[in-house]
CSV table of C-alpha atoms in Angstrom, one decimal:
chain,number,residue,atom,x,y,z
A,1,MET,CA,0.0,0.0,0.0
A,2,PRO,CA,1.4,3.5,-0.9
A,3,GLN,CA,2.9,5.9,1.5
A,4,ILE,CA,3.1,9.7,1.2
A,5,THR,CA,5.1,12.3,3.3
A,6,VAL,CA,3.3,15.2,4.7
A,7,ALA,CA,5.2,17.8,6.8
A,8,GLY,CA,7.9,15.1,7.6
A,9,ILE,CA,5.4,12.5,8.6
A,10,GLY,CA,4.8,9.3,6.5
A,11,PHE,CA,1.2,8.3,6.0
A,12,ARG,CA,-0.2,5.0,4.6
A,13,TYR,CA,-3.1,5.7,2.3
A,14,LEU,CA,-5.3,4.2,-0.2
A,15,LEU,CA,-6.9,6.3,-3.1
A,16,GLU,CA,-9.4,4.3,-5.2
A,17,GLY,CA,-12.2,5.0,-7.7
A,18,PRO,CA,-12.8,7.0,-10.9
A,19,ASP,CA,-10.2,9.7,-11.5
A,20,ASP,CA,-12.9,12.3,-12.4
A,21,ALA,CA,-15.4,11.5,-9.4
A,22,PRO,CA,-15.8,13.6,-6.3
A,23,VAL,CA,-13.4,12.6,-3.5
A,24,VAL,CA,-14.6,11.2,-0.2
A,25,ALA,CA,-11.8,11.2,2.5
A,26,PHE,CA,-12.2,9.0,5.5
A,27,SER,CA,-10.4,9.4,8.9
A,28,ASN,CA,-10.2,6.5,11.3
A,29,SER,CA,-11.0,6.1,14.9
A,30,LEU,CA,-8.5,5.9,17.8
A,31,GLY,CA,-6.8,2.5,17.7
A,32,ALA,CA,-8.1,1.6,14.3
A,33,THR,CA,-6.7,1.7,10.7
A,34,LEU,CA,-8.0,2.5,7.2
A,35,GLU,CA,-9.3,-1.0,7.1
A,36,MET,CA,-12.1,-0.1,9.3
A,37,TRP,CA,-14.0,1.3,6.4
A,38,ASP,CA,-13.7,-1.9,4.2
A,39,ALA,CA,-17.2,-2.9,4.4
A,40,LEU,CA,-18.6,0.6,3.7
A,41,ILE,CA,-16.5,1.4,0.6
A,42,PRO,CA,-18.6,-0.7,-1.8
A,43,ALA,CA,-21.7,1.5,-1.2
A,44,LEU,CA,-19.7,4.4,-2.9
A,45,ALA,CA,-18.0,2.2,-5.6
A,46,GLY,CA,-18.2,3.8,-9.1
A,47,ARG,CA,-19.8,7.0,-7.9
A,48,PHE,CA,-17.0,8.6,-5.8
A,49,ARG,CA,-13.3,8.5,-5.5
A,50,THR,CA,-12.4,7.3,-2.0
A,51,LEU,CA,-9.3,8.4,0.1
A,52,ARG,CA,-8.4,6.4,3.3
A,53,TYR,CA,-5.3,6.9,5.5
A,54,ASP,CA,-4.0,5.8,8.8
A,55,THR,CA,-3.9,8.6,11.4
A,56,ARG,CA,-0.5,9.4,12.7
A,57,GLY,CA,0.9,6.8,15.0
A,58,HIS,CA,-1.7,4.2,13.7
A,59,GLY,CA,-1.2,1.4,11.3
A,60,GLY,CA,1.4,2.1,8.6
A,61,SER,CA,1.6,5.8,9.4
A,62,ASP,CA,4.5,7.3,11.4
A,63,THR,CA,4.5,8.1,15.0
A,64,ARG,CA,5.7,11.4,16.4
A,65,ASP,CA,6.0,11.0,20.2
A,66,ARG,CA,5.2,14.6,21.1
A,67,PRO,CA,2.0,16.2,22.3
A,68,VAL,CA,-0.4,17.0,19.4
A,69,ALA,CA,-4.0,18.8,19.3
A,70,VAL,CA,-6.8,17.7,17.2
A,71,ALA,CA,-6.1,20.7,15.0
A,72,ASP,CA,-2.7,19.1,14.3
A,73,LEU,CA,-4.5,15.9,13.1
A,74,ALA,CA,-6.8,18.1,10.9
A,75,GLN,CA,-3.7,19.7,9.4
A,76,ASP,CA,-2.4,16.2,8.6
A,77,LEU,CA,-5.6,15.5,6.7
A,78,ALA,CA,-5.4,18.9,4.9
A,79,GLY,CA,-1.8,18.3,4.0
A,80,LEU,CA,-2.6,14.9,2.6
A,81,LEU,CA,-5.3,16.4,0.4
A,82,ASP,CA,-2.9,19.1,-0.8
A,83,THR,CA,0.0,16.6,-1.5
A,84,LEU,CA,-2.4,14.5,-3.6
A,85,GLY,CA,-3.7,17.5,-5.4
A,86,ILE,CA,-7.2,17.5,-4.0
A,87,ASP,CA,-8.7,20.8,-3.5
A,88,ARG,CA,-12.0,19.9,-2.0
A,89,ALA,CA,-13.5,16.7,-0.6
A,90,HIS,CA,-16.5,15.2,1.2
A,91,LEU,CA,-15.0,14.5,4.8
A,92,VAL,CA,-16.0,11.5,6.8
A,93,GLY,CA,-14.7,10.6,10.2
A,94,LEU,CA,-15.5,8.2,13.1
A,95,SER,CA,-14.7,9.0,16.8
A,96,LEU,CA,-11.2,10.6,16.7
A,97,GLY,CA,-11.6,10.8,12.8
A,98,GLY,CA,-14.9,12.7,13.5
A,99,MET,CA,-13.1,15.1,15.6
A,100,THR,CA,-10.5,15.6,13.0
A,101,VAL,CA,-13.2,16.3,10.4
A,102,GLN,CA,-14.8,18.9,12.8
A,103,ALA,CA,-11.6,20.6,13.3
A,104,LEU,CA,-10.8,20.8,9.5
A,105,ALA,CA,-14.4,21.8,8.4
A,106,SER,CA,-14.5,24.6,11.0
A,107,ALA,CA,-11.0,25.9,10.4
A,108,ASP,CA,-11.3,25.8,6.5
A,109,PRO,CA,-14.9,25.5,5.6
A,110,GLU,CA,-14.2,25.9,1.8
A,111,ARG,CA,-12.2,22.7,1.9
A,112,ALA,CA,-15.3,20.4,2.8
A,113,LEU,CA,-17.8,19.7,0.2
A,114,SER,CA,-19.7,18.0,3.1
A,115,ALA,CA,-19.0,16.6,6.5
A,116,THR,CA,-20.1,13.2,7.9
A,117,LEU,CA,-19.4,12.7,11.7
A,118,MET,CA,-19.9,9.2,13.1
A,119,ALA,CA,-19.9,8.2,16.8
A,120,THR,CA,-18.1,11.2,17.8
A,121,ALA,CA,-18.2,14.3,20.1
A,122,ALA,CA,-17.1,17.9,20.2
A,123,TYR,CA,-15.9,17.6,23.9
A,124,MET,CA,-15.0,14.5,25.8
A,125,PRO,CA,-14.0,15.0,29.4
A,126,SER,CA,-12.0,14.4,31.4
A,127,THR,CA,-8.3,15.3,30.7
A,128,GLN,CA,-7.3,13.1,33.7
A,129,SER,CA,-9.1,10.0,32.4
A,130,TRP,CA,-7.5,10.3,29.0
A,131,ASP,CA,-4.0,10.9,30.5
A,132,GLU,CA,-4.5,7.8,32.6
A,133,ARG,CA,-5.4,5.7,29.6
A,134,ALA,CA,-2.4,7.1,27.8
A,135,ALA,CA,-0.1,6.2,30.7
A,136,THR,CA,-1.6,2.7,30.9
A,137,VAL,CA,-1.0,2.0,27.2
A,138,ARG,CA,2.5,3.4,27.3
A,139,ALA,CA,3.4,1.1,30.2
A,140,HIS,CA,1.6,-2.1,29.1
A,141,GLY,CA,0.7,-1.8,25.5
A,142,THR,CA,-2.7,-1.6,23.8
A,143,ALA,CA,-3.4,-5.2,25.0
A,144,SER,CA,-4.0,-3.6,28.5
A,145,VAL,CA,-7.2,-1.9,27.2
A,146,VAL,CA,-8.3,-4.1,24.3
A,147,GLU,CA,-11.1,-6.0,26.0
A,148,ALA,CA,-12.7,-2.9,27.6
A,149,THR,CA,-12.3,-1.1,24.2
A,150,LEU,CA,-14.0,-3.8,22.2
A,151,GLY,CA,-16.7,-4.0,24.8
A,152,ARG,CA,-17.6,-0.4,24.0
A,153,TRP,CA,-17.1,-0.7,20.2
A,154,PHE,CA,-19.5,-3.6,19.5
A,155,THR,CA,-22.8,-4.9,20.9
A,156,PRO,CA,-22.6,-8.4,22.2
A,157,ASP,CA,-25.0,-9.6,19.4
A,158,PHE,CA,-22.5,-8.5,16.8
A,159,VAL,CA,-19.6,-10.1,18.5
A,160,ARG,CA,-21.7,-13.4,18.4
A,161,ARG,CA,-22.6,-12.9,14.8
A,162,ASP,CA,-19.4,-11.8,13.3
A,163,PRO,CA,-16.4,-12.9,15.4
A,164,ALA,CA,-14.2,-12.7,12.3
A,165,ALA,CA,-14.8,-9.0,11.9
A,166,VAL,CA,-14.2,-8.4,15.6
A,167,GLN,CA,-11.0,-10.4,15.5
A,168,SER,CA,-9.7,-8.4,12.5
A,169,VAL,CA,-10.4,-5.2,14.5
A,170,ARG,CA,-8.8,-6.7,17.6
A,171,GLU,CA,-5.6,-7.6,15.7
A,172,ARG,CA,-5.1,-4.1,14.3
A,173,PHE,CA,-5.8,-2.5,17.8
A,174,LEU,CA,-3.2,-4.8,19.3
A,175,ALA,CA,-0.7,-3.8,16.6
A,176,CYS,CA,-1.2,0.0,17.2
A,177,ASP,CA,1.9,1.7,18.4
A,178,PRO,CA,1.6,2.6,22.1
A,179,ALA,CA,3.2,6.0,21.8
A,180,GLY,CA,1.0,6.8,18.8
A,181,TYR,CA,-2.1,5.7,20.6
A,182,ALA,CA,-1.1,7.7,23.8
A,183,VAL,CA,-0.4,10.9,21.8
A,184,CYS,CA,-3.9,10.8,20.3
A,185,CYS,CA,-5.5,10.1,23.8
A,186,GLY,CA,-3.9,13.4,24.8
A,187,ALA,CA,-5.3,15.2,21.9
A,188,ILE,CA,-8.8,14.0,22.7
A,189,GLY,CA,-8.5,14.8,26.4
A,190,ARG,CA,-7.5,18.5,25.6
A,191,MET,CA,-10.1,19.0,22.9
A,192,ASP,CA,-13.0,21.4,23.0
A,193,LEU,CA,-14.6,21.9,19.5
A,194,ARG,CA,-17.9,23.2,20.8
A,195,PRO,CA,-17.0,26.9,20.2
A,196,ALA,CA,-16.0,26.0,16.5
A,197,LEU,CA,-19.1,24.2,15.5
A,198,SER,CA,-20.9,27.3,14.3
A,199,ALA,CA,-18.0,27.8,11.7
A,200,ILE,CA,-19.0,24.6,10.0
A,201,THR,CA,-21.2,25.8,7.2
A,202,THR,CA,-21.2,22.8,4.9
A,203,PRO,CA,-24.0,20.2,4.8
A,204,THR,CA,-23.3,17.7,7.7
A,205,LEU,CA,-24.5,14.3,8.5
A,206,VAL,CA,-24.1,13.1,12.1
A,207,ILE,CA,-24.6,9.4,12.8
A,208,ALA,CA,-24.8,8.0,16.2
A,209,GLY,CA,-25.3,4.4,17.6
A,210,ARG,CA,-28.1,4.1,20.0
A,211,ASP,CA,-26.1,1.6,22.1
A,212,ASP,CA,-22.8,3.5,21.9
A,213,PRO,CA,-21.4,4.0,25.6
A,214,SER,CA,-18.4,6.0,24.4
A,215,THR,CA,-20.2,8.7,22.3
A,216,PRO,CA,-23.9,8.3,23.0
A,217,PRO,CA,-26.6,10.1,21.0
A,218,ALA,CA,-26.6,13.0,23.4
A,219,MET,CA,-23.1,13.9,22.1
A,220,ALA,CA,-24.3,13.8,18.6
A,221,GLU,CA,-27.3,16.0,19.5
A,222,GLU,CA,-24.9,18.5,20.9
A,223,ILE,CA,-22.9,18.5,17.6
A,224,CYS,CA,-26.1,19.0,15.6
A,225,GLY,CA,-27.2,21.9,17.9
A,226,GLY,CA,-24.1,23.8,16.9
A,227,ILE,CA,-24.1,23.2,13.1
A,228,VAL,CA,-26.6,25.1,11.1
A,229,GLN,CA,-26.8,22.5,8.3
A,230,ALA,CA,-26.7,19.3,10.3
A,231,GLU,CA,-29.0,16.4,10.4
A,232,LEU,CA,-28.9,13.4,12.7
A,233,VAL,CA,-29.3,9.6,12.2
A,234,VAL,CA,-29.5,7.4,15.3
A,235,LEU,CA,-28.8,3.8,14.3
A,236,PRO,CA,-30.5,0.9,16.5
A,237,ARG,CA,-28.4,-2.1,17.3
A,238,ALA,CA,-25.2,-0.1,16.9
A,239,ALA,CA,-22.4,0.6,19.4
A,240,HIS,CA,-19.3,2.8,18.7
A,241,LEU,CA,-17.6,1.3,15.8
A,242,LEU,CA,-20.8,1.4,13.7
A,243,ALA,CA,-19.0,1.6,10.4
A,244,VAL,CA,-18.1,-1.9,11.0
A,245,GLU,CA,-21.0,-3.2,12.9
A,246,ARG,CA,-23.7,-1.5,10.8
A,247,ALA,CA,-21.7,-1.0,7.5
A,248,GLU,CA,-24.6,-1.7,5.2
A,249,ALA,CA,-26.8,0.8,7.0
A,250,VAL,CA,-24.1,3.4,7.3
A,251,GLY,CA,-23.3,3.1,3.7
A,252,SER,CA,-26.8,3.6,2.7
A,253,TYR,CA,-27.2,6.7,4.7
A,254,LEU,CA,-23.9,8.1,3.6
A,255,ARG,CA,-24.4,7.4,-0.1
A,256,ALA,CA,-28.0,9.1,0.0
A,257,PHE,CA,-26.5,12.0,1.8
A,258,LEU,CA,-23.6,12.5,-0.6
A,259,ASP,CA,-26.0,12.2,-3.6
A,260,ARG,CA,-28.3,14.8,-2.1
A,261,THR,CA,-25.4,17.1,-1.3
A,262,ALA,CA,-24.2,16.7,-4.9
A,263,ARG,CA,-27.6,17.8,-6.2
A,264,GLY,CA,-27.5,20.9,-4.0
A,265,ALA,CA,-30.5,19.8,-1.9
A,266,GLU,CA,-30.9,20.9,1.7
A,267,PRO,CA,-30.2,18.4,4.3
A,268,GLY,CA,-33.3,16.4,5.4
A,269,ARG,CA,-35.3,16.9,2.3
């Protein structure tokens, strides 16, 4: 899989689809990789050009073991788009990726054709809890938090129905660089994007899992309350990693939203 260097950091990425189609750029969650979108991509095949990448410190992307903010992760995505010659894109992110998209869409509204924010939040207290998680992973690796994490990411029913998908996510989580994971924990713990939400002027789709204990629907409602063109979908039988657990439903909602946005329709109509 190709790598590209942005501001001295190497990123693993995958760009697929028709050269002349609108670009949809995906940003992954904490502890995951670009493969988390595998089951969703077919919903956009032939209609969009998809860009996936590993967040810094994850998968095949480089780690820089120094404090970063979510704004820095947003600049990673902007730099990746610039380096690939992509002026504007539909931006899609889940959890940490959704925070990255919020930061970029608010800082540079013209860059985003639309924003899709999945299982995410604009603010996630407390700093202390994120610092404690980062310290645990630095000391003992991601194996020390994998069971608790997967318990939040998937409903028990999905774990029983598709153990292979859960195992694939588990393996990539266990392979995540501890320092890269910890640095991103620090970014989340110090994030407060609530004041920036009003600067997001592009059509925005917010998707929450009804059974998500990490970023419950109330956090999605808070995001929608701050963005003038936001619409909310709450998926039943979905926990946190809903792009894996409910890939077919998420892909259907995303495709319809992107098609509607491309036609210039107002969200919700």
